[in-house]
Each structure stands twice: as C-alpha cells, then as structure tokens.
Amino acid sequence: MKWLITLGLSVGLSMGLQAGASAMTVEEFDVYKQPGLDKPVISFEDIRPLIEQHRQNPLFAFTKLGSSLQGTPIYQIKMGRGDTKVFAWSQMHGDEPTATAAVFDLLKYISDDAQSEWRDSWMEHITLYIIPMVNPDGAVANTRVNAQGIDINRDALALQSPEGRILMDAAKRIQPHYGFNLHDQNRFHAAGDAKNPATISLLAPAYNEARDINESRKRAMQLIAYIKPLIDAEIPNHLGRYDDTYSIRSFGDTFSSMGISTVLVEAGGHRGDDNRQVPRRLNFLMYVKWLDAIASGSYRNADLADHDAIPFNQRGMKDVVLSNVTLTLHNQPALVDVAFELDVYGTSGQARIDDIGDLSIFGGYHTFDAEGLHYKPGKAFELTESVQLTVDRYLALLRDGYSHFTGDAELLDNQTELPVLLNPQRRVPAEQLVRQRSATFLLSNEQGVQYAVVNGQVINTQTAEVLYPFGT
Ligand SMILES: [Zn+2]
C-alpha cells in the first residue's frame, strides 16, 4: 500500500531579494514570467503551445532540427541579425528544466514591444540561436538520460544519440562565438563553505587536460566575472563555481576545444524554493545582461580575479539537520547531529536518515536545534479496527510513543493535514538511529515526547505545528 505525505510546497519568491543596479525586481520579472512552467517537471507538451505562439512572431525564426529517438521535434529558435553568434541550449538532461522555463521568459520579454529599443540594441550586433529542450524524451520521463539510456552530455565524441548529433550538427553549422550550456545541479551542492546552497553555479569549461586559459576560454571566464556582481547582489553567498576538470566526452568541454567561448550555467537549490523559481529568475536576468554585454563588448573589461573569487561548489548541503540530539546507548549519552534526506520529488516517498554525528560543517535547507531532547524510538500502531484520526487523537498517539501505523490502510481515516506514515517501506529505527532507515522517531525530555519526526518532518506534539514542511 502506497502512503502519501503532505508536503507544504510553496514558492519563496517573496523573500527579500535585493535587486542589483540594473536588475529588475521580482514584481517586474513576474510580468515576463511565462505562466505554466512553475513546476518540477517540464515536458515538450508544456512548451508546445508556447512554440506555436512564438512562431507567429516575425522576430523569431523556428526551424525543426530533427526529432528525439521517440519522435518529439527538437527546435531551434533564431533571432537577431548581428555578426556575433550566440548559441544556447537547455535541458540536455531531461530532469533539468529550470533554464527551459527561463528561455521562455526571455522570449516573452523580447516579444514585448515595450522592450523594442532594448532588443534592437543587441539584435543589431548578435544573432541568437536557442535550442530549448535538447532531450524531450528524458524530459517526459523525468530522467537525466535519453530514451536509449545515454547521458547526452557524455556523448559529444561518440554521437550515438540522435539528440547529441542534432546538438553537434547545430554547433558546426552555426559556428557560434559564444555558447551557453544550461543545466540544473542537485540541491546538495553548497556555495563554498558558506553552508548555503549553490543556487547558481558557473563554469568556463576546460578545453584540455591542463586546463589552460586561451583567448576563447578567457572570454567565457570574463562573462562569468562580469555577471558575478549581479548574482552577489541578488543572492549573496549562493554563487558557486563548478569543478573545471576536463571532461573530454562532454559538450561544454568539446565546444570549448572548438573555440566556442562556453559558459556552463547550473541552476541549483534555494531555501523555500522547491520548483527553482529563484534560479529561473536569475537565469533570465543573466541572459539579458549577457546579451547586452556581448553586444557592447563591455564584459571584456571584467577582471578574471572576480571569476577566481567565486568559491568552488562543495558537497555541503543536507535537506534537514537536527543538531544536538542526545543519543544514549549502553548508558553512554552522546550529542549527535542527524541529517535526513527528503523525497522532494516524490520518487520513493521515503525520507531517510542520511548521516549521524558531527554535521557542523553542513548547511541545511531546514535546521532544528534539539538541545535537551533525547532520541526515542517510535512504536508502530497496528490497525486492527477503523481509526478516525483527528488532530487530537494523532497528537495523543505520538505523545504515547507511536510514530507510524501498520496494517490495513483502509482502516485509517486520516482527518488531519499532518504528515502520517503508514506501512513504511524503509525500516523504522529501533533502539538506535541507523543510516538509510526511515527518518521516523521521537524526541523526548523529562516531560515526555515533545516532537515526532515522521518521514523527515518534525511535528510538535503539543501544538501540531509542523516545523519543517519543505518549502518554508
Ligand atoms: Zn545537467
């Protein structure tokens, strides 16, 4: 029996972002934010109507470059009339849709006649080519790989995927001066040691093992240095630099070796932002600013020291960190931090204990100081007759030491909005915390059970407050 969990999903765009000098405010951005794309999975059916709409616009020339293995069209959108050629492609990894949304925000912005002066200013100098959604088969399946199971971004040399061939053919035909390789990175990357997620990470990929800097790569690094103040102003301490180890099979590195000044953009996690709307907006802002800077050449004044000052990504984030839990085994009390990994994208439905011990070097999307609270294993409440689970009844059960239910799901009438764990698929930890087991247990003090951790969410057993629904 599959059980469900209520995650209080919400989007954190109302947070206090400080706009940079030339950046638009969140409210201004909302005017250009393409509706319908604020969701965790974006497939071709989501963008098909937008493609149909924009292809009516004489500003844009649409070309079908070919089809994915499963027959979904892959389009190129061309705009502008300048000699400088800029090429951008998104969602080569099917489960990385953030930049695709930002690309359609950009098209909406360009389409607005109120922006005609702005668009003319760069379209005179630049011809922009965009392939949104290189991997539609992976997008609809919500997988990184294509329908052959091939990671297209390791297929730049072998070219055995139709999608990889389409991308390489486009690059050889266009011969762009600049390339923008648009991805998402997983949410556990931190921006240096700041204990914050790397909401944006950038990289000028190497073109050889020695990671030399030639003129082409230097331009890509200058584009990154140029954009750093914008990101720093918008989301201080959330900008990271991706590892520049040469990856000979990857498109970014291969394009670099072809003399294309290539920038890798990785959209990452942000607190309170499940659907990555914060990096979506930043992607959009970067595209606008980069178009201006390439058209004017102004980025060529950027100092590489600013590029080098961006901290490298670190594997430094956890979904939830409970600190200072007292864990007593063999009469030896110890203070431990406990990290959980949540099932944010609903693939397994299971939050698991990820780490135990001194986790002080990690940042958490959610953190909770459990000082004065003791680990206590939760008991299973076996369903033998029907139970009307009201909030009061549920809290009473939690305070009585139960943390989850087992038995016939039909017997449980959950009348609460609280997280409830029924027939857990992972084992619930018993006398001690165990990694990989269900993040389900109790926290108690002399007055009894104060909090219940139910599938990674912390419920106050007095007030019914859920302390850490993901998204707050
Ligand atoms: Zn990727």
Short mmCIF file of C-alpha atoms in Angstrom, two decimals, residues 75-447:
data_model
loop_
_atom_site.label_atom_id
_atom_site.label_comp_id
_atom_site.label_asym_id
_atom_site.label_seq_id
_atom_site.Cartn_x
_atom_site.Cartn_y
_atom_site.Cartn_z
CA TYR A 75 13.53 23.11 -32.50
CA GLN A 76 15.99 25.90 -33.00
CA ILE A 77 14.81 29.46 -32.46
CA LYS A 78 16.83 32.14 -34.24
CA MET A 79 16.61 35.88 -33.65
CA GLY A 80 18.66 38.99 -34.26
CA ARG A 81 20.76 39.95 -37.26
CA GLY A 82 24.24 40.64 -35.92
CA ASP A 83 27.58 39.15 -36.85
CA THR A 84 28.27 37.81 -33.37
CA LYS A 85 26.71 34.40 -32.98
CA VAL A 86 25.44 33.23 -29.61
CA PHE A 87 24.15 29.70 -29.12
CA ALA A 88 22.25 28.45 -26.06
CA TRP A 89 20.70 25.06 -25.38
CA SER A 90 18.71 23.80 -22.41
CA GLN A 91 17.54 20.53 -20.87
CA MET A 92 20.07 18.22 -22.45
CA HIS A 93 19.41 16.38 -19.20
CA GLY A 94 15.68 15.70 -19.20
CA ASP A 95 15.18 16.23 -15.49
CA GLU A 96 16.85 19.66 -15.51
CA PRO A 97 14.13 22.01 -16.75
CA THR A 98 14.84 25.31 -14.98
CA ALA A 99 16.60 27.01 -17.88
CA THR A 100 13.89 25.94 -20.32
CA ALA A 101 11.44 27.99 -18.27
CA ALA A 102 13.87 30.92 -18.23
CA VAL A 103 14.32 30.72 -22.01
CA PHE A 104 10.56 31.14 -22.47
CA ASP A 105 10.62 34.05 -20.02
CA LEU A 106 13.26 35.61 -22.25
CA LEU A 107 11.16 35.07 -25.38
CA LYS A 108 8.19 36.70 -23.64
CA TYR A 109 10.40 39.64 -22.70
CA ILE A 110 11.81 40.00 -26.20
CA SER A 111 8.27 39.81 -27.63
CA ASP A 112 7.06 42.78 -25.60
CA ASP A 113 7.00 45.86 -27.79
CA ALA A 114 7.78 47.96 -24.72
CA GLN A 115 11.24 46.35 -24.95
CA SER A 116 11.73 47.12 -28.63
CA GLU A 117 14.52 49.62 -28.00
CA TRP A 118 16.36 47.14 -25.83
CA ARG A 119 16.01 44.25 -28.22
CA ASP A 120 17.07 46.35 -31.21
CA SER A 121 20.18 47.41 -29.32
CA TRP A 122 21.54 43.88 -29.17
CA MET A 123 19.84 42.31 -32.21
CA GLU A 124 21.86 44.67 -34.38
CA HIS A 125 25.05 43.02 -33.12
CA ILE A 126 24.01 39.49 -32.22
CA THR A 127 22.31 36.55 -33.89
CA LEU A 128 20.98 34.35 -31.09
CA TYR A 129 20.21 30.68 -31.58
CA ILE A 130 18.43 28.71 -28.87
CA ILE A 131 17.54 25.04 -28.66
CA PRO A 132 15.10 24.68 -25.79
CA MET A 133 14.82 21.11 -24.55
CA VAL A 134 17.52 19.11 -26.32
CA ASN A 135 16.27 15.92 -24.60
CA PRO A 136 12.44 15.80 -24.74
CA ASP A 137 12.34 12.02 -24.17
CA GLY A 138 14.24 12.42 -20.92
CA ALA A 139 12.04 15.38 -20.05
CA VAL A 140 8.78 13.43 -20.31
CA ALA A 141 10.29 10.50 -18.39
CA ASN A 142 11.85 12.91 -15.86
CA THR A 143 15.26 11.28 -16.34
CA ARG A 144 18.72 12.67 -16.90
CA VAL A 145 19.34 10.32 -19.82
CA ASN A 146 17.60 9.98 -23.19
CA ALA A 147 15.37 7.09 -24.30
CA GLN A 148 18.46 4.98 -25.07
CA GLY A 149 19.69 5.45 -21.51
CA ILE A 150 22.54 7.59 -22.86
CA ASP A 151 23.71 10.67 -20.95
CA ILE A 152 23.75 13.07 -23.89
CA ASN A 153 26.37 15.14 -22.12
CA ARG A 154 28.80 12.22 -22.32
CA ASP A 155 28.02 11.65 -26.00
CA ALA A 156 29.81 14.63 -27.54
CA LEU A 157 32.52 12.41 -29.09
CA ALA A 158 30.64 9.16 -29.76
CA LEU A 159 27.49 10.94 -31.00
CA GLN A 160 25.35 7.82 -30.74
CA SER A 161 22.23 9.67 -29.57
CA PRO A 162 20.07 11.46 -32.14
CA GLU A 163 19.80 14.39 -29.74
CA GLY A 164 23.58 14.64 -29.35
CA ARG A 165 24.00 14.58 -33.13
CA ILE A 166 21.43 17.36 -33.50
CA LEU A 167 23.28 19.49 -30.97
CA MET A 168 26.69 18.89 -32.56
CA ASP A 169 25.36 19.49 -36.09
CA ALA A 170 23.82 22.77 -34.93
CA ALA A 171 27.11 23.93 -33.41
CA LYS A 172 29.07 23.05 -36.54
CA ARG A 173 26.58 24.80 -38.77
CA ILE A 174 26.18 27.93 -36.62
CA GLN A 175 29.86 28.19 -35.62
CA PRO A 176 28.94 30.32 -32.62
CA HIS A 177 31.34 32.67 -30.88
CA TYR A 178 29.62 32.07 -27.55
CA GLY A 179 27.85 29.03 -26.09
CA PHE A 180 25.57 28.79 -23.07
CA ASN A 181 25.15 25.26 -21.75
CA LEU A 182 22.11 25.37 -19.47
CA HIS A 183 21.63 22.77 -16.73
CA ASP A 184 20.36 22.09 -13.22
CA GLN A 185 22.60 20.71 -10.47
CA ASN A 186 21.49 18.70 -7.47
CA ARG A 187 20.44 20.53 -4.35
CA PHE A 188 23.26 19.22 -2.15
CA HIS A 189 25.88 21.47 -3.74
CA ALA A 190 26.86 24.34 -1.46
CA ALA A 191 28.45 27.62 -2.49
CA GLY A 192 31.89 27.12 -0.97
CA ASP A 193 31.80 26.70 2.79
CA ALA A 194 29.02 29.23 3.31
CA LYS A 195 26.52 26.48 4.30
CA ASN A 196 24.21 27.87 1.65
CA PRO A 197 23.02 26.08 -1.44
CA ALA A 198 24.77 26.94 -4.69
CA THR A 199 21.65 28.41 -6.29
CA ILE A 200 23.69 29.30 -9.35
CA SER A 201 26.98 27.71 -10.34
CA LEU A 202 29.02 28.78 -13.33
CA LEU A 203 31.95 27.31 -15.21
CA ALA A 204 34.07 28.12 -18.21
CA PRO A 205 34.83 24.52 -19.18
CA ALA A 206 38.38 23.48 -19.86
CA TYR A 207 39.40 22.62 -23.41
CA ASN A 208 42.36 20.43 -22.41
CA GLU A 209 43.64 18.34 -19.52
CA ALA A 210 45.98 21.11 -18.43
CA ARG A 211 43.00 23.45 -18.05
CA ASP A 212 44.88 26.15 -19.91
CA ILE A 213 43.33 29.53 -20.47
CA ASN A 214 43.35 30.57 -24.11
CA GLU A 215 41.65 33.63 -25.56
CA SER A 216 38.37 31.79 -26.09
CA ARG A 217 38.19 30.41 -22.56
CA LYS A 218 39.27 33.73 -21.15
CA ARG A 219 36.22 35.35 -22.73
CA ALA A 220 33.97 32.78 -21.05
CA MET A 221 35.68 33.46 -17.72
CA GLN A 222 35.19 37.19 -18.24
CA LEU A 223 31.48 36.65 -18.89
CA ILE A 224 31.37 34.90 -15.52
CA ALA A 225 33.38 37.62 -13.78
CA TYR A 226 31.10 40.22 -15.36
CA ILE A 227 27.92 38.57 -14.06
CA LYS A 228 29.20 37.89 -10.53
CA PRO A 229 28.13 41.25 -9.02
CA LEU A 230 24.57 40.71 -10.25
CA ILE A 231 24.31 37.30 -8.57
CA ASP A 232 26.06 38.54 -5.42
CA ALA A 233 23.57 41.39 -5.15
CA GLU A 234 20.56 39.15 -5.70
CA ILE A 235 21.52 36.11 -3.61
CA PRO A 236 24.65 36.84 -1.55
CA ASN A 237 26.78 33.75 -0.81
CA HIS A 238 24.77 31.47 -3.11
CA LEU A 239 27.06 31.56 -6.17
CA GLY A 240 29.44 28.66 -6.77
CA ARG A 241 31.99 27.66 -9.34
CA TYR A 242 31.72 24.26 -10.93
CA ASP A 243 34.70 21.92 -10.98
CA ASP A 244 36.74 22.51 -14.14
CA THR A 245 38.25 19.06 -14.50
CA TYR A 246 38.47 18.40 -18.23
CA SER A 247 35.65 16.12 -19.35
CA ILE A 248 36.51 15.03 -22.87
CA ARG A 249 33.11 13.43 -23.59
CA SER A 250 31.04 16.47 -22.55
CA PHE A 251 29.62 19.04 -24.92
CA GLY A 252 30.79 22.09 -22.99
CA ASP A 253 34.40 20.94 -22.98
CA THR A 254 34.21 19.79 -26.60
CA PHE A 255 32.72 23.09 -27.70
CA SER A 256 35.46 24.88 -25.76
CA SER A 257 38.02 22.89 -27.72
CA MET A 258 36.23 24.02 -30.91
CA GLY A 259 36.99 27.62 -29.93
CA ILE A 260 33.49 28.48 -28.70
CA SER A 261 33.58 30.64 -25.55
CA THR A 262 31.31 28.40 -23.50
CA VAL A 263 29.67 29.08 -20.16
CA LEU A 264 28.04 26.30 -18.17
CA VAL A 265 25.13 27.55 -16.08
CA GLU A 266 23.84 25.28 -13.32
CA ALA A 267 20.58 26.14 -11.57
CA GLY A 268 20.61 24.76 -8.03
CA GLY A 269 18.60 24.60 -4.86
CA HIS A 270 17.44 27.51 -2.75
CA ARG A 271 15.70 27.51 0.60
CA GLY A 272 11.94 27.63 0.26
CA ASP A 273 12.07 27.21 -3.50
CA ASP A 274 11.03 23.70 -4.48
CA ASN A 275 10.46 24.47 -8.15
CA ARG A 276 13.64 26.52 -8.58
CA GLN A 277 11.93 29.75 -9.39
CA VAL A 278 14.78 31.75 -7.82
CA PRO A 279 17.47 30.38 -10.18
CA ARG A 280 14.94 30.60 -13.02
CA ARG A 281 14.67 34.34 -12.49
CA LEU A 282 18.44 34.65 -12.15
CA ASN A 283 18.93 32.73 -15.38
CA PHE A 284 16.65 35.20 -17.10
CA LEU A 285 18.49 38.17 -15.62
CA MET A 286 21.83 36.72 -16.67
CA TYR A 287 20.66 36.14 -20.24
CA VAL A 288 19.53 39.75 -20.54
CA LYS A 289 22.73 41.11 -19.07
CA TRP A 290 24.97 38.81 -21.08
CA LEU A 291 23.25 39.75 -24.34
CA ASP A 292 23.86 43.41 -23.55
CA ALA A 293 27.46 42.80 -22.56
CA ILE A 294 28.27 40.69 -25.62
CA ALA A 295 26.63 43.25 -27.91
CA SER A 296 28.60 46.12 -26.39
CA GLY A 297 31.75 44.18 -25.59
CA SER A 298 31.65 45.66 -22.10
CA TYR A 299 32.35 42.35 -20.39
CA ARG A 300 35.86 42.43 -21.85
CA ASN A 301 36.76 44.87 -19.07
CA ALA A 302 35.88 42.30 -16.42
CA ASP A 303 38.70 41.22 -14.14
CA LEU A 304 39.50 37.49 -14.03
CA ALA A 305 40.17 37.91 -10.31
CA ASP A 306 36.40 38.22 -9.88
CA HIS A 307 35.98 34.89 -11.63
CA ASP A 308 38.62 33.31 -9.42
CA ALA A 309 36.97 34.72 -6.29
CA ILE A 310 33.87 32.60 -6.79
CA PRO A 311 34.10 29.68 -4.35
CA PHE A 312 34.02 26.16 -5.72
CA ASN A 313 30.94 24.06 -5.20
CA GLN A 314 31.14 21.77 -2.20
CA ARG A 315 29.01 18.82 -1.28
CA GLY A 316 27.82 20.79 1.72
CA MET A 317 24.04 20.76 1.94
CA LYS A 318 21.56 18.48 3.67
CA ASP A 319 17.78 18.63 3.49
CA VAL A 320 17.25 18.65 7.26
CA VAL A 321 19.80 18.86 10.06
CA LEU A 322 18.68 18.22 13.64
CA SER A 323 21.52 19.25 15.88
CA ASN A 324 22.37 18.22 19.44
CA VAL A 325 20.15 15.19 19.77
CA THR A 326 21.02 13.20 22.90
CA LEU A 327 21.53 9.58 21.96
CA THR A 328 22.13 7.17 24.84
CA LEU A 329 23.47 3.69 24.10
CA HIS A 330 24.92 1.35 26.73
CA ASN A 331 24.30 4.10 29.25
CA GLN A 332 26.65 6.40 27.36
CA PRO A 333 24.97 9.62 26.36
CA ALA A 334 26.29 11.35 23.24
CA LEU A 335 25.29 14.54 21.47
CA VAL A 336 24.83 13.91 17.76
CA ASP A 337 23.54 15.79 14.76
CA VAL A 338 21.19 13.87 12.50
CA ALA A 339 20.62 14.67 8.83
CA PHE A 340 17.73 13.46 6.70
CA GLU A 341 17.26 13.32 3.01
CA LEU A 342 13.69 14.05 1.98
CA ASP A 343 11.88 12.66 -1.01
CA VAL A 344 11.43 16.07 -2.54
CA TYR A 345 10.43 14.89 -5.98
CA GLY A 346 8.15 12.10 -4.87
CA THR A 347 10.12 9.30 -6.49
CA SER A 348 10.29 6.98 -3.50
CA GLY A 349 8.07 8.68 -0.94
CA GLN A 350 10.65 7.87 1.70
CA ALA A 351 12.70 10.22 3.80
CA ARG A 352 15.81 8.50 5.10
CA ILE A 353 18.41 9.10 7.76
CA ASP A 354 21.39 10.29 5.79
CA ASP A 355 24.10 10.98 8.35
CA ILE A 356 24.73 10.90 12.11
CA GLY A 357 27.50 12.60 14.12
CA ASP A 358 29.21 15.97 13.91
CA LEU A 359 27.48 17.61 10.95
CA SER A 360 28.52 21.14 11.86
CA ILE A 361 30.22 21.67 8.50
CA PHE A 362 26.95 21.19 6.62
CA GLY A 363 24.23 23.65 5.84
CA GLY A 364 20.63 22.54 5.97
CA TYR A 365 17.62 23.60 3.99
CA HIS A 366 15.93 23.18 7.35
CA THR A 367 17.72 23.14 10.67
CA PHE A 368 16.46 22.46 14.17
CA ASP A 369 18.35 22.59 17.46
CA ALA A 370 17.27 19.58 19.53
CA GLU A 371 19.25 20.58 22.61
CA GLY A 372 17.79 18.95 25.69
CA LEU A 373 15.88 16.38 23.65
CA HIS A 374 16.57 12.65 23.61
CA TYR A 375 16.21 10.16 20.83
CA LYS A 376 13.35 7.77 21.48
CA PRO A 377 12.29 5.07 19.02
CA GLY A 378 8.71 5.25 17.84
CA LYS A 379 6.32 2.32 18.11
CA ALA A 380 4.09 1.03 15.35
CA PHE A 381 0.35 1.46 15.89
CA GLU A 382 -1.23 -1.59 14.37
CA LEU A 383 -4.56 -1.01 12.70
CA THR A 384 -6.99 -3.72 13.75
CA GLU A 385 -10.16 -1.66 13.64
CA SER A 386 -11.09 1.58 11.95
CA VAL A 387 -9.46 4.69 13.42
CA GLN A 388 -10.74 8.21 12.90
CA LEU A 389 -7.52 10.13 13.11
CA THR A 390 -8.31 13.62 14.31
CA VAL A 391 -5.53 16.04 15.22
CA ASP A 392 -6.13 15.47 18.94
CA ARG A 393 -6.12 11.71 18.55
CA TYR A 394 -2.97 11.80 16.46
CA LEU A 395 -1.08 14.03 18.88
CA ALA A 396 -2.14 11.78 21.77
CA LEU A 397 -0.79 8.73 19.91
CA LEU A 398 2.51 10.48 19.19
CA ARG A 399 2.82 11.50 22.85
CA ASP A 400 2.09 7.86 23.77
CA GLY A 401 5.17 6.83 21.80
CA TYR A 402 3.71 5.86 18.43
CA SER A 403 5.35 7.24 15.30
CA HIS A 404 3.70 5.32 12.44
CA PHE A 405 0.89 2.95 11.51
CA THR A 406 0.91 -0.57 10.15
CA GLY A 407 -1.85 -2.79 8.83
CA ASP A 408 -4.84 -2.29 6.58
CA ALA A 409 -4.73 1.24 5.20
CA GLU A 410 -8.49 1.18 4.70
CA LEU A 411 -8.90 1.26 8.47
CA LEU A 412 -7.17 4.62 8.85
CA ASP A 413 -9.38 7.65 8.26
CA ASN A 414 -6.84 10.48 8.36
CA GLN A 415 -8.76 13.68 9.05
CA THR A 416 -5.61 15.73 9.62
CA GLU A 417 -3.31 17.63 7.28
CA LEU A 418 -0.35 16.36 9.26
CA PRO A 419 2.29 14.02 7.89
CA VAL A 420 1.32 10.44 8.60
CA LEU A 421 3.47 7.40 7.91
CA LEU A 422 1.58 4.23 7.08
CA ASN A 423 3.32 0.92 6.39
CA PRO A 424 6.79 2.41 5.93
CA GLN A 425 8.84 0.87 3.15
CA ARG A 426 12.08 1.65 4.96
CA ARG A 427 12.64 0.15 8.38
CA VAL A 428 11.92 2.48 11.25
CA PRO A 429 14.94 2.72 13.58
CA ALA A 430 14.59 0.84 16.85
CA GLU A 431 16.86 1.28 19.88
CA GLN A 432 19.34 3.33 17.92
CA LEU A 433 19.48 5.63 14.91
CA VAL A 434 20.63 3.82 11.78
CA ARG A 435 21.61 5.39 8.46
CA GLN A 436 19.37 4.65 5.50
CA ARG A 437 16.42 3.79 7.72
CA SER A 438 13.24 5.81 7.77
CA ALA A 439 13.63 9.29 9.28
CA THR A 440 10.92 8.43 11.78
CA PHE A 441 11.39 8.63 15.56
CA LEU A 442 10.54 10.71 18.62
CA LEU A 443 12.30 13.40 20.62
CA SER A 444 11.54 13.47 24.30
CA ASN A 445 12.55 15.08 27.58
CA GLU A 446 11.51 14.59 31.21
CA GLN A 447 8.03 15.87 30.36
#
